[in-house]
Amino acid sequence: MGFKEQIDITRLPEHIAIIMDGNGRWAKNQGKFRVFGHEIGVLSVKDIVEGCVDIGIKYLTVYAFSTENWNRPIEEVNALMELLISTINQETATLTKNNIRLNAIGDIASLPQKCIDDLKSAMDKTANNTRCTLTLALSYSAKWEILEAARKLAQQVKDQQINVEDINEERFSAQLTTLDMPDPELMIRTSGEHRVSNFLLWQMAYTELYFTDTLWPDFRREDLFEAIVDYQKRERRFGKISEQLN
Ligand code: IPE
Ligand code: IPE
Ligand code: MG
């Protein structure tokens, strides 16, 4: 039996987050330049999006470019931006056909103007799609996002719109870039690295973490289904004890 058949569709995670890692090492293993790994990595994104839509995942958030990734060699940064632009433009029609809404989180204003424009156009075109929301984390880092939220709340207090006592979990979450989505129940990181690299730190407070040695360009929907099967075997206790759960 394949992993897909083992999934209990009545207990699917609503939101899956993925740190797509290992493109560079994958390319190096083939004797190719790192950018080739990013190119094949796009095929993995497409397959995973289709896999999510196929089984009914409502939110998929993928870490595509971190704040820290700006520190990579300029040639690689430029190649990633080019790849982002071409992929967005090539895939908008498919997203529309499959009823997928494209969303982006991060410091979008820091991206090259062409990226911003094409991203916005693709997001506008897919804004009313309802089957699944695909969120690209671009120039994203959780510390950046949490600081932005803190600044906005501080400003609201300063402007006497809210009192300090009004700041609670709900209000804080509403200032984050993920305000319109549930927290991810499952986070997958490929390539054997066991860290979260500044991704969704607030939202992953109770997320189940799944690590695999598979490099991102090799990660396809059967691997996703395997991760979901693993997730469904876990007991999520949220601080309670086993006997309190039904
Ligand atoms: C992930 O693959 C893609 C991005 C961070 C943009 P890497 O480029 O980090 O690949 P490795 O980790 O060097 O193998
Ligand atoms: C994390 O991958 C960011 C993305 C996948 C976009 P990195 O490869 O940049 O992470 P670190 O720096 O090795 O932790
Ligand atoms: Mg990496």
PDB file of C-alpha atoms and ligand atoms in Angstrom:
ATOM      1  CA  MET A   1       0.000   0.000   0.000  1.00  0.00           C
ATOM      2  CA  GLY A   2       1.320   3.447  -0.907  1.00  0.00           C
ATOM      3  CA  PHE A   3       1.497   6.272   1.610  1.00  0.00           C
ATOM      4  CA  LYS A   4      -1.427   8.090   0.017  1.00  0.00           C
ATOM      5  CA  GLU A   5      -3.766   5.196   0.800  1.00  0.00           C
ATOM      6  CA  GLN A   6      -2.601   5.237   4.431  1.00  0.00           C
ATOM      7  CA  ILE A   7      -3.652   8.863   4.950  1.00  0.00           C
ATOM      8  CA  ASP A   8      -6.779   9.412   7.024  1.00  0.00           C
ATOM      9  CA  ILE A   9      -8.397  12.250   5.081  1.00  0.00           C
ATOM     10  CA  THR A  10     -10.666  13.087   8.021  1.00  0.00           C
ATOM     11  CA  ARG A  11      -7.586  14.123  10.069  1.00  0.00           C
ATOM     12  CA  LEU A  12      -5.527  16.060   7.557  1.00  0.00           C
ATOM     13  CA  PRO A  13      -3.372  18.955   8.668  1.00  0.00           C
ATOM     14  CA  GLU A  14      -5.020  22.131   7.438  1.00  0.00           C
ATOM     15  CA  HIS A  15      -1.713  23.911   7.009  1.00  0.00           C
ATOM     16  CA  ILE A  16       1.651  22.428   6.058  1.00  0.00           C
ATOM     17  CA  ALA A  17       4.825  24.525   6.123  1.00  0.00           C
ATOM     18  CA  ILE A  18       7.988  23.425   4.336  1.00  0.00           C
ATOM     19  CA  ILE A  19      11.622  24.480   4.553  1.00  0.00           C
ATOM     20  CA  MET A  20      12.772  23.467   1.090  1.00  0.00           C
ATOM     21  CA  ASP A  21      16.446  22.780   1.679  1.00  0.00           C
ATOM     22  CA  GLY A  22      19.263  20.996  -0.114  1.00  0.00           C
ATOM     23  CA  ASN A  23      19.112  22.340  -3.670  1.00  0.00           C
ATOM     24  CA  GLY A  24      22.775  23.328  -3.689  1.00  0.00           C
ATOM     25  CA  ARG A  25      24.016  19.997  -2.346  1.00  0.00           C
ATOM     26  CA  TRP A  26      21.787  18.120  -4.779  1.00  0.00           C
ATOM     27  CA  ALA A  27      23.316  20.014  -7.710  1.00  0.00           C
ATOM     28  CA  LYS A  28      26.833  19.515  -6.388  1.00  0.00           C
ATOM     29  CA  ASN A  29      26.181  15.761  -6.157  1.00  0.00           C
ATOM     30  CA  GLN A  30      25.376  15.840  -9.896  1.00  0.00           C
ATOM     31  CA  GLY A  31      28.500  17.866 -10.654  1.00  0.00           C
ATOM     32  CA  LYS A  32      26.329  20.867 -11.576  1.00  0.00           C
ATOM     33  CA  PHE A  33      26.118  24.499 -10.477  1.00  0.00           C
ATOM     34  CA  ARG A  34      23.906  25.313  -7.482  1.00  0.00           C
ATOM     35  CA  VAL A  35      21.378  27.127  -9.660  1.00  0.00           C
ATOM     36  CA  PHE A  36      20.555  23.875 -11.421  1.00  0.00           C
ATOM     37  CA  GLY A  37      19.423  22.533  -8.057  1.00  0.00           C
ATOM     38  CA  HIS A  38      17.106  25.509  -7.624  1.00  0.00           C
ATOM     39  CA  GLU A  39      15.659  24.896 -11.089  1.00  0.00           C
ATOM     40  CA  ILE A  40      14.875  21.267 -10.354  1.00  0.00           C
ATOM     41  CA  GLY A  41      13.613  22.364  -6.944  1.00  0.00           C
ATOM     42  CA  VAL A  42      10.854  24.253  -8.738  1.00  0.00           C
ATOM     43  CA  LEU A  43       9.624  20.922 -10.147  1.00  0.00           C
ATOM     44  CA  SER A  44       9.378  19.636  -6.573  1.00  0.00           C
ATOM     45  CA  VAL A  45       7.324  22.685  -5.583  1.00  0.00           C
ATOM     46  CA  LYS A  46       4.933  22.025  -8.465  1.00  0.00           C
ATOM     47  CA  ASP A  47       4.570  18.355  -7.543  1.00  0.00           C
ATOM     48  CA  ILE A  48       4.035  19.113  -3.850  1.00  0.00           C
ATOM     49  CA  VAL A  49       1.414  21.762  -4.619  1.00  0.00           C
ATOM     50  CA  GLU A  50      -0.429  19.251  -6.816  1.00  0.00           C
ATOM     51  CA  GLY A  51      -0.111  16.613  -4.101  1.00  0.00           C
ATOM     52  CA  CYS A  52      -1.585  18.995  -1.530  1.00  0.00           C
ATOM     53  CA  VAL A  53      -4.495  19.913  -3.781  1.00  0.00           C
ATOM     54  CA  ASP A  54      -5.049  16.246  -4.601  1.00  0.00           C
ATOM     55  CA  ILE A  55      -5.620  15.219  -0.977  1.00  0.00           C
ATOM     56  CA  GLY A  56      -7.237  18.451   0.247  1.00  0.00           C
ATOM     57  CA  ILE A  57      -4.618  20.469   2.136  1.00  0.00           C
ATOM     58  CA  LYS A  58      -5.976  24.021   2.481  1.00  0.00           C
ATOM     59  CA  TYR A  59      -2.739  25.924   3.187  1.00  0.00           C
ATOM     60  CA  LEU A  60       0.785  25.243   2.009  1.00  0.00           C
ATOM     61  CA  THR A  61       3.546  27.657   2.996  1.00  0.00           C
ATOM     62  CA  VAL A  62       6.998  27.226   1.506  1.00  0.00           C
ATOM     63  CA  TYR A  63      10.181  28.965   2.597  1.00  0.00           C
ATOM     64  CA  ALA A  64      11.663  30.107  -0.697  1.00  0.00           C
ATOM     65  CA  PHE A  65      14.065  32.867   0.342  1.00  0.00           C
ATOM     66  CA  SER A  66      15.045  33.969   3.836  1.00  0.00           C
ATOM     67  CA  THR A  67      16.225  37.354   5.063  1.00  0.00           C
ATOM     68  CA  GLU A  68      19.585  35.668   5.667  1.00  0.00           C
ATOM     69  CA  ASN A  69      19.728  34.382   2.073  1.00  0.00           C
ATOM     70  CA  TRP A  70      20.507  37.952   0.912  1.00  0.00           C
ATOM     71  CA  ASN A  71      24.011  37.192   2.234  1.00  0.00           C
ATOM     72  CA  ARG A  72      24.634  34.559  -0.454  1.00  0.00           C
ATOM     73  CA  PRO A  73      26.898  35.326  -3.445  1.00  0.00           C
ATOM     74  CA  ILE A  74      25.213  37.971  -5.579  1.00  0.00           C
ATOM     75  CA  GLU A  75      25.128  35.661  -8.641  1.00  0.00           C
ATOM     76  CA  GLU A  76      23.064  33.117  -6.731  1.00  0.00           C
ATOM     77  CA  VAL A  77      20.719  35.776  -5.328  1.00  0.00           C
ATOM     78  CA  ASN A  78      20.171  37.170  -8.829  1.00  0.00           C
ATOM     79  CA  ALA A  79      19.573  33.707 -10.281  1.00  0.00           C
ATOM     80  CA  LEU A  80      17.020  32.963  -7.557  1.00  0.00           C
ATOM     81  CA  MET A  81      15.169  36.211  -8.269  1.00  0.00           C
ATOM     82  CA  GLU A  82      15.141  35.453 -12.009  1.00  0.00           C
ATOM     83  CA  LEU A  83      13.864  31.958 -11.312  1.00  0.00           C
ATOM     84  CA  LEU A  84      11.181  33.353  -9.060  1.00  0.00           C
ATOM     85  CA  ILE A  85       9.970  35.748 -11.745  1.00  0.00           C
ATOM     86  CA  SER A  86       9.937  33.149 -14.525  1.00  0.00           C
ATOM     87  CA  THR A  87       8.231  30.554 -12.329  1.00  0.00           C
ATOM     88  CA  ILE A  88       5.502  32.931 -11.198  1.00  0.00           C
ATOM     89  CA  ASN A  89       4.784  33.952 -14.776  1.00  0.00           C
ATOM     90  CA  GLN A  90       4.798  30.383 -16.076  1.00  0.00           C
ATOM     91  CA  GLU A  91       2.636  28.965 -13.319  1.00  0.00           C
ATOM     92  CA  THR A  92      -0.100  31.565 -12.846  1.00  0.00           C
ATOM     93  CA  ALA A  93      -2.348  29.892 -15.436  1.00  0.00           C
ATOM     94  CA  THR A  94      -1.978  26.497 -13.742  1.00  0.00           C
ATOM     95  CA  LEU A  95      -2.689  28.019 -10.338  1.00  0.00           C
ATOM     96  CA  THR A  96      -5.859  29.558 -11.752  1.00  0.00           C
ATOM     97  CA  LYS A  97      -6.896  26.314 -13.428  1.00  0.00           C
ATOM     98  CA  ASN A  98      -6.416  24.421 -10.164  1.00  0.00           C
ATOM     99  CA  ASN A  99      -8.242  27.072  -8.099  1.00  0.00           C
ATOM    100  CA  ILE A 100      -5.131  27.874  -6.022  1.00  0.00           C
ATOM    101  CA  ARG A 101      -4.620  31.289  -4.462  1.00  0.00           C
ATOM    102  CA  LEU A 102      -1.065  32.613  -4.505  1.00  0.00           C
ATOM    103  CA  ASN A 103       0.049  34.542  -1.441  1.00  0.00           C
ATOM    104  CA  ALA A 104       3.395  35.912  -0.280  1.00  0.00           C
ATOM    105  CA  ILE A 105       4.799  36.741   3.158  1.00  0.00           C
ATOM    106  CA  GLY A 106       8.007  38.535   4.049  1.00  0.00           C
ATOM    107  CA  ASP A 107       9.632  41.854   3.345  1.00  0.00           C
ATOM    108  CA  ILE A 108       8.264  41.908  -0.202  1.00  0.00           C
ATOM    109  CA  ALA A 109       9.298  45.541  -0.692  1.00  0.00           C
ATOM    110  CA  SER A 110      12.946  44.440  -0.524  1.00  0.00           C
ATOM    111  CA  LEU A 111      12.599  42.282  -3.665  1.00  0.00           C
ATOM    112  CA  PRO A 112      13.555  43.576  -7.133  1.00  0.00           C
ATOM    113  CA  GLN A 113      10.771  45.706  -8.646  1.00  0.00           C
ATOM    114  CA  LYS A 114      10.004  43.206 -11.439  1.00  0.00           C
ATOM    115  CA  CYS A 115       9.537  40.515  -8.794  1.00  0.00           C
ATOM    116  CA  ILE A 116       7.188  42.712  -6.809  1.00  0.00           C
ATOM    117  CA  ASP A 117       5.129  43.598  -9.882  1.00  0.00           C
ATOM    118  CA  ASP A 118       4.823  40.058 -11.241  1.00  0.00           C
ATOM    119  CA  LEU A 119       4.095  38.654  -7.812  1.00  0.00           C
ATOM    120  CA  LYS A 120       1.371  41.212  -7.234  1.00  0.00           C
ATOM    121  CA  SER A 121      -0.165  40.533 -10.631  1.00  0.00           C
ATOM    122  CA  ALA A 122      -0.218  36.756 -10.002  1.00  0.00           C
ATOM    123  CA  MET A 123      -1.683  37.309  -6.525  1.00  0.00           C
ATOM    124  CA  ASP A 124      -4.389  39.576  -7.932  1.00  0.00           C
ATOM    125  CA  LYS A 125      -5.265  37.078 -10.678  1.00  0.00           C
ATOM    126  CA  THR A 126      -5.624  34.215  -8.183  1.00  0.00           C
ATOM    127  CA  ALA A 127      -7.104  36.220  -5.295  1.00  0.00           C
ATOM    128  CA  ASN A 128     -10.562  34.639  -5.474  1.00  0.00           C
ATOM    129  CA  ASN A 129      -9.371  31.033  -5.730  1.00  0.00           C
ATOM    130  CA  THR A 130     -10.533  28.870  -2.864  1.00  0.00           C
ATOM    131  CA  ARG A 131      -9.201  25.329  -3.103  1.00  0.00           C
ATOM    132  CA  CYS A 132      -5.786  25.929  -1.552  1.00  0.00           C
ATOM    133  CA  THR A 133      -3.624  28.888  -0.536  1.00  0.00           C
ATOM    134  CA  LEU A 134       0.007  28.605  -1.603  1.00  0.00           C
ATOM    135  CA  THR A 135       2.129  31.051   0.360  1.00  0.00           C
ATOM    136  CA  LEU A 136       5.686  31.859  -0.695  1.00  0.00           C
ATOM    137  CA  ALA A 137       7.884  33.091   2.147  1.00  0.00           C
ATOM    138  CA  LEU A 138      10.165  35.570   0.384  1.00  0.00           C
ATOM    139  CA  SER A 139      12.751  37.727   2.074  1.00  0.00           C
ATOM    140  CA  TYR A 140      11.086  36.330   5.158  1.00  0.00           C
ATOM    141  CA  SER A 141      12.343  35.794   8.646  1.00  0.00           C
ATOM    142  CA  ALA A 142      10.313  35.222  11.779  1.00  0.00           C
ATOM    143  CA  LYS A 143      12.324  37.706  13.841  1.00  0.00           C
ATOM    144  CA  TRP A 144      11.678  40.386  11.204  1.00  0.00           C
ATOM    145  CA  GLU A 145       7.959  39.579  11.295  1.00  0.00           C
ATOM    146  CA  ILE A 146       7.722  39.570  15.108  1.00  0.00           C
ATOM    147  CA  LEU A 147       9.572  42.891  15.328  1.00  0.00           C
ATOM    148  CA  GLU A 148       7.233  44.414  12.748  1.00  0.00           C
ATOM    149  CA  ALA A 149       4.251  43.223  14.781  1.00  0.00           C
ATOM    150  CA  ALA A 150       5.743  44.696  17.966  1.00  0.00           C
ATOM    151  CA  ARG A 151       6.293  48.029  16.220  1.00  0.00           C
ATOM    152  CA  LYS A 152       2.733  48.151  14.880  1.00  0.00           C
ATOM    153  CA  LEU A 153       1.281  47.414  18.319  1.00  0.00           C
ATOM    154  CA  ALA A 154       3.539  49.997  19.943  1.00  0.00           C
ATOM    155  CA  GLN A 155       2.338  52.548  17.404  1.00  0.00           C
ATOM    156  CA  GLN A 156      -1.303  51.672  18.147  1.00  0.00           C
ATOM    157  CA  VAL A 157      -0.670  52.231  21.850  1.00  0.00           C
ATOM    158  CA  LYS A 158       1.103  55.505  21.109  1.00  0.00           C
ATOM    159  CA  ASP A 159      -1.836  56.633  18.958  1.00  0.00           C
ATOM    160  CA  GLN A 160      -4.173  55.654  21.825  1.00  0.00           C
ATOM    161  CA  GLN A 161      -6.035  53.142  19.629  1.00  0.00           C
ATOM    162  CA  ILE A 162      -5.427  50.359  22.162  1.00  0.00           C
ATOM    163  CA  ASN A 163      -4.218  50.019  25.747  1.00  0.00           C
ATOM    164  CA  VAL A 164      -1.144  48.032  26.729  1.00  0.00           C
ATOM    165  CA  GLU A 165      -3.463  45.567  28.520  1.00  0.00           C
ATOM    166  CA  ASP A 166      -5.275  44.882  25.225  1.00  0.00           C
ATOM    167  CA  ILE A 167      -2.214  43.199  23.764  1.00  0.00           C
ATOM    168  CA  ASN A 168      -2.940  39.481  23.839  1.00  0.00           C
ATOM    169  CA  GLU A 169      -2.155  36.447  21.727  1.00  0.00           C
ATOM    170  CA  GLU A 170      -5.005  37.106  19.329  1.00  0.00           C
ATOM    171  CA  ARG A 171      -4.077  40.736  18.716  1.00  0.00           C
ATOM    172  CA  PHE A 172      -0.438  39.847  18.309  1.00  0.00           C
ATOM    173  CA  SER A 173      -1.229  37.102  15.768  1.00  0.00           C
ATOM    174  CA  ALA A 174      -3.366  39.577  13.850  1.00  0.00           C
ATOM    175  CA  GLN A 175      -0.278  41.729  13.234  1.00  0.00           C
ATOM    176  CA  LEU A 176       1.673  38.865  11.700  1.00  0.00           C
ATOM    177  CA  THR A 177       1.909  38.155   7.970  1.00  0.00           C
ATOM    178  CA  THR A 178      -0.028  34.917   8.514  1.00  0.00           C
ATOM    179  CA  LEU A 179      -3.073  36.643  10.030  1.00  0.00           C
ATOM    180  CA  ASP A 180      -5.536  34.965   7.678  1.00  0.00           C
ATOM    181  CA  MET A 181      -4.327  31.385   8.111  1.00  0.00           C
ATOM    182  CA  PRO A 182      -4.289  28.776  10.856  1.00  0.00           C
ATOM    183  CA  ASP A 183      -0.937  27.878  12.409  1.00  0.00           C
ATOM    184  CA  PRO A 184       0.743  24.965  10.618  1.00  0.00           C
ATOM    185  CA  GLU A 185       0.101  21.584  12.227  1.00  0.00           C
ATOM    186  CA  LEU A 186       3.054  20.069  10.356  1.00  0.00           C
ATOM    187  CA  MET A 187       6.426  21.492   9.323  1.00  0.00           C
ATOM    188  CA  ILE A 188       8.682  19.537   7.001  1.00  0.00           C
ATOM    189  CA  ARG A 189      12.366  20.261   6.454  1.00  0.00           C
ATOM    190  CA  THR A 190      14.339  18.418   3.826  1.00  0.00           C
ATOM    191  CA  SER A 191      18.090  17.809   3.481  1.00  0.00           C
ATOM    192  CA  GLY A 192      18.874  16.463   6.940  1.00  0.00           C
ATOM    193  CA  GLU A 193      19.256  19.827   8.680  1.00  0.00           C
ATOM    194  CA  HIS A 194      17.546  19.841  12.074  1.00  0.00           C
ATOM    195  CA  ARG A 195      16.818  23.520  12.595  1.00  0.00           C
ATOM    196  CA  VAL A 196      14.103  26.059  11.857  1.00  0.00           C
ATOM    197  CA  SER A 197      16.284  28.836  10.392  1.00  0.00           C
ATOM    198  CA  ASN A 198      14.090  31.766  11.422  1.00  0.00           C
ATOM    199  CA  PHE A 199      10.880  30.344   9.888  1.00  0.00           C
ATOM    200  CA  LEU A 200       7.450  30.969  11.459  1.00  0.00           C
ATOM    201  CA  LEU A 201       8.756  30.978  15.039  1.00  0.00           C
ATOM    202  CA  TRP A 202       5.527  32.288  16.551  1.00  0.00           C
ATOM    203  CA  GLN A 203       3.242  30.131  14.409  1.00  0.00           C
ATOM    204  CA  MET A 204       5.228  26.920  15.045  1.00  0.00           C
ATOM    205  CA  ALA A 205       4.862  27.040  18.817  1.00  0.00           C
ATOM    206  CA  TYR A 206       2.968  23.705  18.693  1.00  0.00           C
ATOM    207  CA  THR A 207       3.740  22.463  15.203  1.00  0.00           C
ATOM    208  CA  GLU A 208       4.801  18.852  14.653  1.00  0.00           C
ATOM    209  CA  LEU A 209       8.277  18.870  13.102  1.00  0.00           C
ATOM    210  CA  TYR A 210       9.278  16.343  10.453  1.00  0.00           C
ATOM    211  CA  PHE A 211      12.831  16.074   9.194  1.00  0.00           C
ATOM    212  CA  THR A 212      13.976  14.011   6.244  1.00  0.00           C
ATOM    213  CA  ASP A 213      17.407  13.493   4.696  1.00  0.00           C
ATOM    214  CA  THR A 214      15.908  13.708   1.199  1.00  0.00           C
ATOM    215  CA  LEU A 215      17.203  16.755  -0.661  1.00  0.00           C
ATOM    216  CA  TRP A 216      14.510  19.125  -1.894  1.00  0.00           C
ATOM    217  CA  PRO A 217      14.898  18.402  -5.654  1.00  0.00           C
ATOM    218  CA  ASP A 218      14.247  14.711  -4.870  1.00  0.00           C
ATOM    219  CA  PHE A 219      11.250  15.415  -2.613  1.00  0.00           C
ATOM    220  CA  ARG A 220       7.995  14.524  -4.384  1.00  0.00           C
ATOM    221  CA  ARG A 221       4.379  13.961  -3.385  1.00  0.00           C
ATOM    222  CA  GLU A 222       4.941  10.388  -2.168  1.00  0.00           C
ATOM    223  CA  ASP A 223       7.454  11.860   0.336  1.00  0.00           C
ATOM    224  CA  LEU A 224       4.854  14.417   1.375  1.00  0.00           C
ATOM    225  CA  PHE A 225       2.282  11.667   1.900  1.00  0.00           C
ATOM    226  CA  GLU A 226       4.839   9.745   3.983  1.00  0.00           C
ATOM    227  CA  ALA A 227       5.310  12.825   6.187  1.00  0.00           C
ATOM    228  CA  ILE A 228       1.550  13.155   6.647  1.00  0.00           C
ATOM    229  CA  VAL A 229       1.222   9.485   7.608  1.00  0.00           C
ATOM    230  CA  ASP A 230       3.977  10.014  10.180  1.00  0.00           C
ATOM    231  CA  TYR A 231       2.223  13.135  11.482  1.00  0.00           C
ATOM    232  CA  GLN A 232      -1.039  11.233  11.883  1.00  0.00           C
ATOM    233  CA  LYS A 233       0.643   8.658  14.141  1.00  0.00           C
ATOM    234  CA  ARG A 234       1.611  11.331  16.654  1.00  0.00           C
ATOM    235  CA  GLU A 235      -0.323  12.285  19.752  1.00  0.00           C
ATOM    236  CA  ARG A 236      -0.709  16.047  20.046  1.00  0.00           C
ATOM    237  CA  ARG A 237      -1.185  16.726  23.724  1.00  0.00           C
ATOM    238  CA  PHE A 238      -0.878  20.525  23.986  1.00  0.00           C
ATOM    239  CA  GLY A 239       0.321  20.258  27.558  1.00  0.00           C
ATOM    240  CA  LYS A 240      -2.339  17.778  28.670  1.00  0.00           C
ATOM    241  CA  ILE A 241      -1.780  14.128  29.505  1.00  0.00           C
ATOM    242  CA  SER A 242      -2.725  11.272  27.235  1.00  0.00           C
ATOM    243  CA  GLU A 243      -5.777  10.219  29.280  1.00  0.00           C
ATOM    244  CA  GLN A 244      -7.359  13.652  28.864  1.00  0.00           C
ATOM    245  CA  LEU A 245      -7.525  13.323  25.084  1.00  0.00           C
ATOM    246  CA  ASN A 246     -10.423  11.534  23.440  1.00  0.00           C
TER     247      ASN A 246
HETATM  248  C1  IPE B   1      17.343  25.688  -0.426  1.00  0.00           C
HETATM  249  O1  IPE B   1      18.467  25.014  -0.890  1.00  0.00           O
HETATM  250  C2  IPE B   1      16.946  26.842  -1.307  1.00  0.00           C
HETATM  251  C3  IPE B   1      17.194  28.164  -0.741  1.00  0.00           C
HETATM  252  C4  IPE B   1      17.645  28.417   0.450  1.00  0.00           C
HETATM  253  C5  IPE B   1      16.913  29.298  -1.597  1.00  0.00           C
HETATM  254  P1  IPE B   1      19.931  25.530  -0.561  1.00  0.00           P
HETATM  255  O2  IPE B   1      20.320  26.498  -1.625  1.00  0.00           O
HETATM  256  O3  IPE B   1      20.008  26.049   0.822  1.00  0.00           O
HETATM  257  O4  IPE B   1      20.766  24.221  -0.720  1.00  0.00           O
HETATM  258  P2  IPE B   1      21.938  23.707   0.234  1.00  0.00           P
HETATM  259  O5  IPE B   1      21.410  23.729   1.635  1.00  0.00           O
HETATM  260  O6  IPE B   1      23.089  24.645   0.060  1.00  0.00           O
HETATM  261  O7  IPE B   1      22.236  22.329  -0.248  1.00  0.00           O
HETATM  262  C1  IPE B   2      16.507  28.076   4.878  1.00  0.00           C
HETATM  263  O1  IPE B   2      17.480  27.402   4.146  1.00  0.00           O
HETATM  264  C2  IPE B   2      15.837  29.075   4.015  1.00  0.00           C
HETATM  265  C3  IPE B   2      15.117  28.538   2.868  1.00  0.00           C
HETATM  266  C4  IPE B   2      14.861  27.277   2.629  1.00  0.00           C
HETATM  267  C5  IPE B   2      14.627  29.525   1.944  1.00  0.00           C
HETATM  268  P1  IPE B   2      19.018  27.773   4.311  1.00  0.00           P
HETATM  269  O2  IPE B   2      19.778  26.757   3.549  1.00  0.00           O
HETATM  270  O3  IPE B   2      19.248  29.180   3.952  1.00  0.00           O
HETATM  271  O4  IPE B   2      19.211  27.589   5.873  1.00  0.00           O
HETATM  272  P2  IPE B   2      20.508  27.577   6.809  1.00  0.00           P
HETATM  273  O5  IPE B   2      21.112  28.922   6.721  1.00  0.00           O
HETATM  274  O6  IPE B   2      21.403  26.519   6.300  1.00  0.00           O
HETATM  275  O7  IPE B   2      19.967  27.262   8.152  1.00  0.00           O
HETATM  276 MG    MG B   3      20.428  25.205   2.618  1.00  0.00          MG
END
